[in-house]
CSV table of N, CA and C in Angstrom, one decimal:
chain,number,residue,atom,x,y,z
A,1,LEU,N,10.7,17.1,-2.8
A,1,LEU,CA,10.6,15.8,-2.3
A,1,LEU,C,9.9,15.9,-0.9
A,2,VAL,N,8.9,15.1,-0.7
A,2,VAL,CA,8.1,15.1,0.5
A,2,VAL,C,8.5,13.8,1.3
A,3,MET,N,8.9,14.0,2.6
A,3,MET,CA,9.3,12.9,3.4
A,3,MET,C,8.3,12.9,4.6
A,4,PRO,N,7.7,11.7,4.9
A,4,PRO,CA,6.8,11.7,6.0
A,4,PRO,C,7.5,12.0,7.3
A,5,PRO,N,6.9,12.8,8.2
A,5,PRO,CA,7.5,13.3,9.4
A,5,PRO,C,7.9,12.2,10.4
A,6,ASP,N,7.1,11.2,10.6
A,6,ASP,CA,7.3,10.2,11.6
A,6,ASP,C,7.8,8.9,11.1
A,7,ARG,N,8.7,9.0,10.1
A,7,ARG,CA,9.4,7.8,9.6
A,7,ARG,C,10.3,7.1,10.6
A,8,PRO,N,10.2,5.8,10.8
A,8,PRO,CA,11.0,5.1,11.8
A,8,PRO,C,12.5,5.2,11.5
A,9,SER,N,13.3,5.4,12.5
A,9,SER,CA,14.7,5.5,12.3
A,9,SER,C,15.4,4.2,12.6
A,10,ASP,N,14.8,3.2,13.1
A,10,ASP,CA,15.4,1.9,13.4
A,10,ASP,C,15.6,1.1,12.1
A,11,ARG,N,16.9,0.8,11.9
A,11,ARG,CA,17.3,0.1,10.7
A,11,ARG,C,16.6,-1.3,10.5
A,12,THR,N,16.2,-2.0,11.6
A,12,THR,CA,15.5,-3.3,11.5
A,12,THR,C,14.1,-3.1,10.9
A,13,GLU,N,13.5,-2.0,11.3
A,13,GLU,CA,12.2,-1.7,10.7
A,13,GLU,C,12.2,-1.3,9.3
A,14,MET,N,13.3,-0.8,8.8
A,14,MET,CA,13.5,-0.3,7.5
A,14,MET,C,13.7,-1.5,6.5
A,15,ALA,N,13.9,-2.7,7.1
A,15,ALA,CA,14.1,-3.9,6.2
A,15,ALA,C,12.9,-4.2,5.3
A,16,VAL,N,11.7,-3.6,5.6
A,16,VAL,CA,10.6,-3.7,4.7
A,16,VAL,C,10.9,-3.3,3.3
A,17,TYR,N,11.8,-2.3,3.1
A,17,TYR,CA,12.1,-1.8,1.8
A,17,TYR,C,13.2,-2.6,1.1
A,18,ASP,N,12.9,-2.9,-0.2
A,18,ASP,CA,14.0,-3.4,-1.0
A,18,ASP,C,14.8,-2.2,-1.5
A,19,LYS,N,14.1,-1.2,-1.9
A,19,LYS,CA,14.8,0.0,-2.3
A,19,LYS,C,13.7,1.1,-2.3
A,20,PRO,N,14.1,2.4,-2.1
A,20,PRO,CA,13.0,3.4,-2.1
A,20,PRO,C,12.4,3.5,-3.4
A,21,THR,N,11.1,3.8,-3.4
A,21,THR,CA,10.3,4.0,-4.6
A,21,THR,C,9.9,5.5,-4.7
A,22,PHE,N,10.3,6.2,-5.7
A,22,PHE,CA,10.0,7.6,-5.9
A,22,PHE,C,8.9,7.7,-7.0
A,23,VAL,N,7.9,8.5,-6.8
A,23,VAL,CA,6.9,8.7,-7.7
A,23,VAL,C,6.6,10.2,-7.8
A,24,ARG,N,6.2,10.6,-9.0
A,24,ARG,CA,5.8,12.0,-9.2
A,24,ARG,C,4.3,12.2,-9.4
A,25,SER,N,3.8,13.0,-8.6
A,25,SER,CA,2.3,13.2,-8.6
A,25,SER,C,2.0,14.0,-9.9
A,26,THR,N,0.7,14.0,-10.2
A,26,THR,CA,0.2,14.7,-11.4
A,26,THR,C,0.4,16.2,-11.2
A,27,TYR,N,0.7,16.7,-10.0
A,27,TYR,CA,1.1,18.1,-9.8
A,27,TYR,C,2.6,18.4,-9.9
A,28,GLY,N,3.4,17.4,-10.1
A,28,GLY,CA,4.8,17.5,-10.3
A,28,GLY,C,5.6,17.4,-9.0
A,29,THR,N,5.0,17.1,-7.9
A,29,THR,CA,5.7,16.8,-6.6
A,29,THR,C,6.2,15.4,-6.6
A,30,THR,N,7.5,15.2,-6.2
A,30,THR,CA,8.1,13.9,-6.0
A,30,THR,C,7.9,13.4,-4.6
A,31,TYR,N,7.4,12.2,-4.5
A,31,TYR,CA,7.1,11.6,-3.2
A,31,TYR,C,7.9,10.3,-3.1
A,32,ILE,N,8.2,9.8,-1.9
A,32,ILE,CA,8.7,8.5,-1.6
A,32,ILE,C,7.6,7.7,-1.1
A,33,ILE,N,7.3,6.5,-1.7
A,33,ILE,CA,6.3,5.6,-1.2
A,33,ILE,C,6.9,5.0,0.1
A,34,ASP,N,6.2,5.3,1.2
A,34,ASP,CA,6.6,4.9,2.5
A,34,ASP,C,5.7,3.9,3.1
A,35,SER,N,6.1,2.7,3.4
A,35,SER,CA,5.2,1.7,3.9
A,35,SER,C,4.7,1.9,5.3
A,36,TYR,N,5.1,3.0,5.9
A,36,TYR,CA,4.6,3.4,7.3
A,36,TYR,C,3.6,4.5,7.1
A,37,GLN,N,3.4,5.1,6.0
A,37,GLN,CA,2.5,6.2,5.7
A,37,GLN,C,1.5,5.9,4.6
A,38,THR,N,1.9,5.0,3.7
A,38,THR,CA,1.0,4.7,2.6
A,38,THR,C,0.0,3.6,3.0
A,39,VAL,N,-1.3,3.9,3.0
A,39,VAL,CA,-2.3,3.0,3.5
A,39,VAL,C,-2.8,2.1,2.4
A,40,CYS,N,-3.1,2.6,1.3
A,40,CYS,CA,-3.6,1.8,0.2
A,40,CYS,C,-3.4,2.5,-1.2
A,41,LEU,N,-3.6,1.8,-2.2
A,41,LEU,CA,-3.4,2.2,-3.6
A,41,LEU,C,-4.7,1.9,-4.3
A,42,GLU,N,-5.2,2.9,-5.1
A,42,GLU,CA,-6.5,2.8,-5.8
A,42,GLU,C,-6.3,3.1,-7.3
A,43,ALA,N,-6.6,2.1,-8.1
A,43,ALA,CA,-6.5,2.3,-9.6
A,43,ALA,C,-7.7,3.2,-10.0
A,44,SER,N,-7.5,4.1,-10.9
A,44,SER,CA,-8.5,4.9,-11.4
A,44,SER,C,-8.2,5.3,-12.9
A,45,HIS,N,-8.6,4.5,-13.8
A,45,HIS,CA,-8.3,4.6,-15.2
A,45,HIS,C,-6.8,4.5,-15.4
A,46,GLN,N,-6.1,5.5,-16.0
A,46,GLN,CA,-4.7,5.4,-16.2
A,46,GLN,C,-3.9,6.0,-15.0
A,47,TYR,N,-4.5,6.2,-13.9
A,47,TYR,CA,-3.9,6.8,-12.7
A,47,TYR,C,-4.0,5.8,-11.5
A,48,VAL,N,-3.1,6.1,-10.5
A,48,VAL,CA,-3.2,5.4,-9.2
A,48,VAL,C,-3.3,6.5,-8.2
A,49,ILE,N,-4.3,6.4,-7.3
A,49,ILE,CA,-4.5,7.3,-6.2
A,49,ILE,C,-3.8,6.7,-5.0
A,50,ILE,N,-2.8,7.4,-4.5
A,50,ILE,CA,-2.0,6.8,-3.3
A,50,ILE,C,-2.6,7.5,-2.1
A,51,HIS,N,-3.2,6.7,-1.2
A,51,HIS,CA,-3.9,7.1,0.0
A,51,HIS,C,-2.9,7.0,1.1
A,52,LEU,N,-2.6,8.1,1.8
A,52,LEU,CA,-1.7,8.2,2.9
A,52,LEU,C,-2.5,8.2,4.2
A,53,ARG,N,-1.9,8.1,5.4
A,53,ARG,CA,-2.6,8.2,6.6
A,53,ARG,C,-3.5,9.4,6.7
A,54,SER,N,-2.9,10.5,6.2
A,54,SER,CA,-3.7,11.8,6.1
A,54,SER,C,-3.5,12.3,4.7
A,55,GLY,N,-4.5,12.3,3.8
A,55,GLY,CA,-4.4,12.9,2.5
A,55,GLY,C,-4.1,11.8,1.5
A,56,SER,N,-4.0,12.3,0.2
A,56,SER,CA,-3.8,11.4,-0.9
A,56,SER,C,-3.2,12.2,-2.1
A,57,PHE,N,-2.6,11.5,-3.0
A,57,PHE,CA,-2.2,12.2,-4.3
A,57,PHE,C,-2.3,11.2,-5.4
A,58,LYS,N,-2.2,11.7,-6.6
A,58,LYS,CA,-2.5,10.9,-7.8
A,58,LYS,C,-1.2,10.8,-8.7
A,59,VAL,N,-0.9,9.6,-9.2
A,59,VAL,CA,0.2,9.5,-10.1
A,59,VAL,C,-0.3,8.8,-11.4
A,60,ARG,N,0.4,9.1,-12.5
A,60,ARG,CA,0.0,8.5,-13.7
A,60,ARG,C,0.8,7.3,-14.0
A,61,CYS,N,0.3,6.1,-13.7
A,61,CYS,CA,0.9,4.8,-14.0
A,61,CYS,C,-0.2,3.7,-13.7
A,62,SER,N,0.1,2.5,-14.0
A,62,SER,CA,-0.8,1.4,-13.7
A,62,SER,C,-0.6,0.9,-12.3
A,63,LEU,N,-1.6,0.3,-11.7
A,63,LEU,CA,-1.4,-0.3,-10.4
A,63,LEU,C,-0.5,-1.4,-10.5
A,64,THR,N,-0.5,-2.2,-11.5
A,64,THR,CA,0.4,-3.4,-11.7
A,64,THR,C,1.8,-2.9,-11.7
A,65,ASN,N,2.1,-1.9,-12.5
A,65,ASN,CA,3.5,-1.4,-12.6
A,65,ASN,C,4.0,-0.8,-11.3
A,66,LEU,N,3.1,-0.1,-10.6
A,66,LEU,CA,3.5,0.5,-9.3
A,66,LEU,C,3.8,-0.6,-8.3
A,67,LEU,N,2.9,-1.6,-8.2
A,67,LEU,CA,3.1,-2.7,-7.3
A,67,LEU,C,4.4,-3.5,-7.5
A,68,SER,N,4.8,-3.6,-8.8
A,68,SER,CA,6.0,-4.3,-9.1
A,68,SER,C,7.3,-3.7,-8.5
A,69,GLN,N,7.1,-2.4,-8.2
A,69,GLN,CA,8.3,-1.6,-7.6
A,69,GLN,C,8.2,-1.5,-6.1
A,70,LEU,N,7.2,-2.0,-5.5
A,70,LEU,CA,7.0,-1.8,-4.0
A,70,LEU,C,7.3,-3.1,-3.2
A,71,PRO,N,7.5,-3.0,-1.9
A,71,PRO,CA,7.8,-4.2,-1.1
A,71,PRO,C,6.5,-5.1,-1.0
A,72,SER,N,6.7,-6.3,-0.5
A,72,SER,CA,5.7,-7.3,-0.4
A,72,SER,C,4.6,-6.9,0.6
A,73,CYS,N,4.7,-5.9,1.4
A,73,CYS,CA,3.7,-5.5,2.4
A,73,CYS,C,2.5,-4.9,1.6
A,74,PHE,N,2.6,-4.5,0.4
A,74,PHE,CA,1.5,-4.0,-0.4
A,74,PHE,C,0.9,-5.2,-1.1
A,75,VAL,N,-0.3,-5.5,-0.8
A,75,VAL,CA,-1.0,-6.7,-1.2
A,75,VAL,C,-2.2,-6.3,-2.1
A,76,ARG,N,-2.3,-6.9,-3.3
A,76,ARG,CA,-3.4,-6.6,-4.2
A,76,ARG,C,-4.6,-7.4,-3.7
A,77,VAL,N,-5.7,-6.7,-3.4
A,77,VAL,CA,-6.9,-7.4,-2.8
A,77,VAL,C,-8.1,-7.3,-3.8
A,78,HIS,N,-7.9,-6.5,-4.9
A,78,HIS,CA,-9.0,-6.3,-5.8
A,78,HIS,C,-8.4,-5.8,-7.1
A,79,ARG,N,-9.1,-5.9,-8.1
A,79,ARG,CA,-8.6,-5.4,-9.4
A,79,ARG,C,-8.2,-4.0,-9.3
A,80,SER,N,-8.9,-3.2,-8.5
A,80,SER,CA,-8.6,-1.7,-8.4
A,80,SER,C,-7.9,-1.3,-7.1
A,81,TYR,N,-7.6,-2.2,-6.2
A,81,TYR,CA,-7.1,-1.8,-4.9
A,81,TYR,C,-5.9,-2.7,-4.5
A,82,ALA,N,-5.0,-2.1,-3.8
A,82,ALA,CA,-3.9,-2.8,-3.0
A,82,ALA,C,-3.9,-2.2,-1.7
A,83,VAL,N,-3.7,-3.0,-0.6
A,83,VAL,CA,-3.6,-2.4,0.7
A,83,VAL,C,-2.2,-2.7,1.3
A,84,ASN,N,-1.8,-1.8,2.2
A,84,ASN,CA,-0.5,-2.0,2.9
A,84,ASN,C,-0.9,-2.9,4.1
A,85,ALA,N,-0.4,-4.2,4.1
A,85,ALA,CA,-0.8,-5.1,5.2
A,85,ALA,C,-0.3,-4.6,6.6
A,86,LEU,N,0.8,-3.8,6.6
A,86,LEU,CA,1.3,-3.3,7.9
A,86,LEU,C,0.3,-2.3,8.5
A,87,LEU,N,-0.6,-1.8,7.7
A,87,LEU,CA,-1.5,-0.7,8.2
A,87,LEU,C,-3.0,-1.2,8.2
A,88,VAL,N,-3.2,-2.5,8.1
A,88,VAL,CA,-4.5,-3.1,8.2
A,88,VAL,C,-4.9,-3.3,9.6
A,89,VAL,N,-6.0,-2.8,10.0
A,89,VAL,CA,-6.5,-2.9,11.4
A,89,VAL,C,-7.3,-4.2,11.6
A,90,GLY,N,-8.0,-4.6,10.6
A,90,GLY,CA,-8.8,-5.8,10.7
A,90,GLY,C,-9.5,-6.2,9.4
A,91,MET,N,-10.1,-7.4,9.4
A,91,MET,CA,-10.8,-7.8,8.3
A,91,MET,C,-12.0,-8.6,8.8
A,92,LYS,N,-13.2,-8.2,8.4
A,92,LYS,CA,-14.4,-8.9,8.8
A,92,LYS,C,-15.2,-9.2,7.6
A,93,GLY,N,-15.4,-10.4,7.3
A,93,GLY,CA,-16.1,-10.8,6.1
A,93,GLY,C,-15.3,-10.4,4.9
A,94,SER,N,-15.9,-9.6,4.0
A,94,SER,CA,-15.2,-9.1,2.8
A,94,SER,C,-14.7,-7.7,3.0
A,95,LEU,N,-14.7,-7.1,4.2
A,95,LEU,CA,-14.3,-5.8,4.4
A,95,LEU,C,-13.0,-5.6,5.2
A,96,ILE,N,-12.0,-5.0,4.6
A,96,ILE,CA,-10.8,-4.7,5.2
A,96,ILE,C,-10.8,-3.3,5.8
A,97,THR,N,-10.5,-3.1,7.1
A,97,THR,CA,-10.5,-1.8,7.7
A,97,THR,C,-9.0,-1.4,7.8
A,98,LEU,N,-8.7,-0.2,7.4
A,98,LEU,CA,-7.4,0.4,7.4
A,98,LEU,C,-7.2,1.3,8.6
A,99,ILE,N,-5.9,1.6,8.9
A,99,ILE,CA,-5.5,2.5,10.0
A,99,ILE,C,-6.1,3.9,9.9
A,100,ASN,N,-6.4,4.4,8.8
A,100,ASN,CA,-6.9,5.7,8.6
A,100,ASN,C,-8.4,5.8,8.7
A,101,GLY,N,-9.1,4.6,9.0
A,101,GLY,CA,-10.5,4.5,9.1
A,101,GLY,C,-11.2,4.1,7.8
A,102,GLY,N,-10.5,4.1,6.7
A,102,GLY,CA,-11.0,3.7,5.4
A,102,GLY,C,-11.3,2.2,5.3
A,103,THR,N,-12.0,1.8,4.4
A,103,THR,CA,-12.3,0.4,4.2
A,103,THR,C,-12.2,0.0,2.7
A,104,VAL,N,-11.8,-1.2,2.5
A,104,VAL,CA,-11.7,-1.8,1.1
A,104,VAL,C,-12.5,-3.1,1.1
A,105,SER,N,-13.3,-3.2,0.1
A,105,SER,CA,-14.1,-4.4,-0.1
A,105,SER,C,-13.3,-5.5,-0.9
A,106,VAL,N,-13.4,-6.7,-0.5
A,106,VAL,CA,-12.7,-7.8,-1.2
A,106,VAL,C,-13.8,-8.6,-1.9
A,107,PRO,N,-13.6,-9.0,-3.2
A,107,PRO,CA,-14.5,-9.8,-3.9
A,107,PRO,C,-14.7,-11.1,-3.2
A,108,SER,N,-15.9,-11.7,-3.2
A,108,SER,CA,-16.2,-12.9,-2.4
A,108,SER,C,-15.3,-14.1,-2.8
A,109,LYS,N,-14.9,-14.2,-4.0
A,109,LYS,CA,-14.1,-15.3,-4.5
A,109,LYS,C,-12.6,-15.2,-4.0
A,110,ARG,N,-12.2,-14.0,-3.6
A,110,ARG,CA,-10.8,-13.8,-3.1
A,110,ARG,C,-10.6,-13.7,-1.6
A,111,ILE,N,-11.7,-13.8,-0.8
A,111,ILE,CA,-11.6,-13.5,0.6
A,111,ILE,C,-10.6,-14.4,1.3
A,112,ARG,N,-10.7,-15.7,1.1
A,112,ARG,CA,-9.8,-16.7,1.7
A,112,ARG,C,-8.3,-16.4,1.4
A,113,LYS,N,-8.1,-16.2,0.1
A,113,LYS,CA,-6.7,-16.0,-0.4
A,113,LYS,C,-6.1,-14.6,0.2
A,114,VAL,N,-6.9,-13.6,0.2
A,114,VAL,CA,-6.5,-12.3,0.7
A,114,VAL,C,-6.3,-12.4,2.2
A,115,ARG,N,-7.2,-13.0,2.9
A,115,ARG,CA,-7.0,-13.1,4.4
A,115,ARG,C,-5.7,-13.9,4.7
A,116,SER,N,-5.4,-15.0,4.0
A,116,SER,CA,-4.2,-15.7,4.2
A,116,SER,C,-2.9,-14.9,3.8
A,117,THR,N,-3.0,-14.2,2.7
A,117,THR,CA,-1.8,-13.4,2.3
A,117,THR,C,-1.6,-12.3,3.3
A,118,LEU,N,-2.6,-11.6,3.8
A,118,LEU,CA,-2.5,-10.5,4.8
A,118,LEU,C,-1.8,-11.1,6.0
A,119,GLN,N,-2.3,-12.2,6.5
A,119,GLN,CA,-1.7,-12.8,7.7
A,119,GLN,C,-0.3,-13.2,7.5
A,120,GLN,N,0.1,-13.7,6.4
A,120,GLN,CA,1.5,-14.1,6.1
A,120,GLN,C,2.4,-12.8,6.2
A,121,VAL,N,1.9,-11.8,5.5
A,121,VAL,CA,2.7,-10.6,5.5
A,121,VAL,C,2.8,-9.9,6.9
A,122,MET,N,1.7,-9.9,7.6
A,122,MET,CA,1.7,-9.3,9.0
A,122,MET,C,2.5,-10.1,10.0
A,123,ILE,N,2.5,-11.4,9.9
A,123,ILE,CA,3.3,-12.2,10.8
A,123,ILE,C,4.8,-12.2,10.4
A,124,GLY,N,5.1,-12.2,9.1
A,124,GLY,CA,6.4,-12.1,8.7
A,124,GLY,C,7.2,-13.4,8.7
A,125,PRO,N,8.4,-13.4,8.0
A,125,PRO,CA,9.1,-14.7,7.9
A,125,PRO,C,9.7,-15.2,9.3
A,126,ALA,N,9.9,-14.3,10.2
A,126,ALA,CA,10.5,-14.7,11.5
A,126,ALA,C,9.6,-15.6,12.3
A,127,ALA,N,8.3,-15.5,12.2
A,127,ALA,CA,7.3,-16.3,12.9
A,127,ALA,C,7.2,-17.7,12.3
A,128,SER,N,7.6,-17.8,11.0
A,128,SER,CA,7.4,-19.1,10.3
A,128,SER,C,8.6,-20.1,10.5
A,129,THR,N,9.7,-19.6,11.2
A,129,THR,CA,10.9,-20.4,11.4
A,129,THR,C,10.9,-21.0,12.8
């Protein structure tokens, strides 16, 4: 089992999780999907590549199935990509910039919806009341 080293200890920050999600990589290592370390998810045929702040690993499942088990901070922005809204640095045009320096392109038809969804997730329910 691999635990990220700088996982927050504050219980209020942990409210992002509904429940922990455990996945097994193609090499047999079990990981916890952590919304403070997992930057984005990339579909690749029958696999999902899970990109962390540093490094990545591959699991055998569909992106749709994996997203159904994860908290709402993981937003699908493309047929093949989902990003962690908590780790998005910015969005300019159709390009989302992530905390690890990576970028994900959003299809032109989905830019408005993705931008709105990312803002809602980043602001959170507390700001809307």
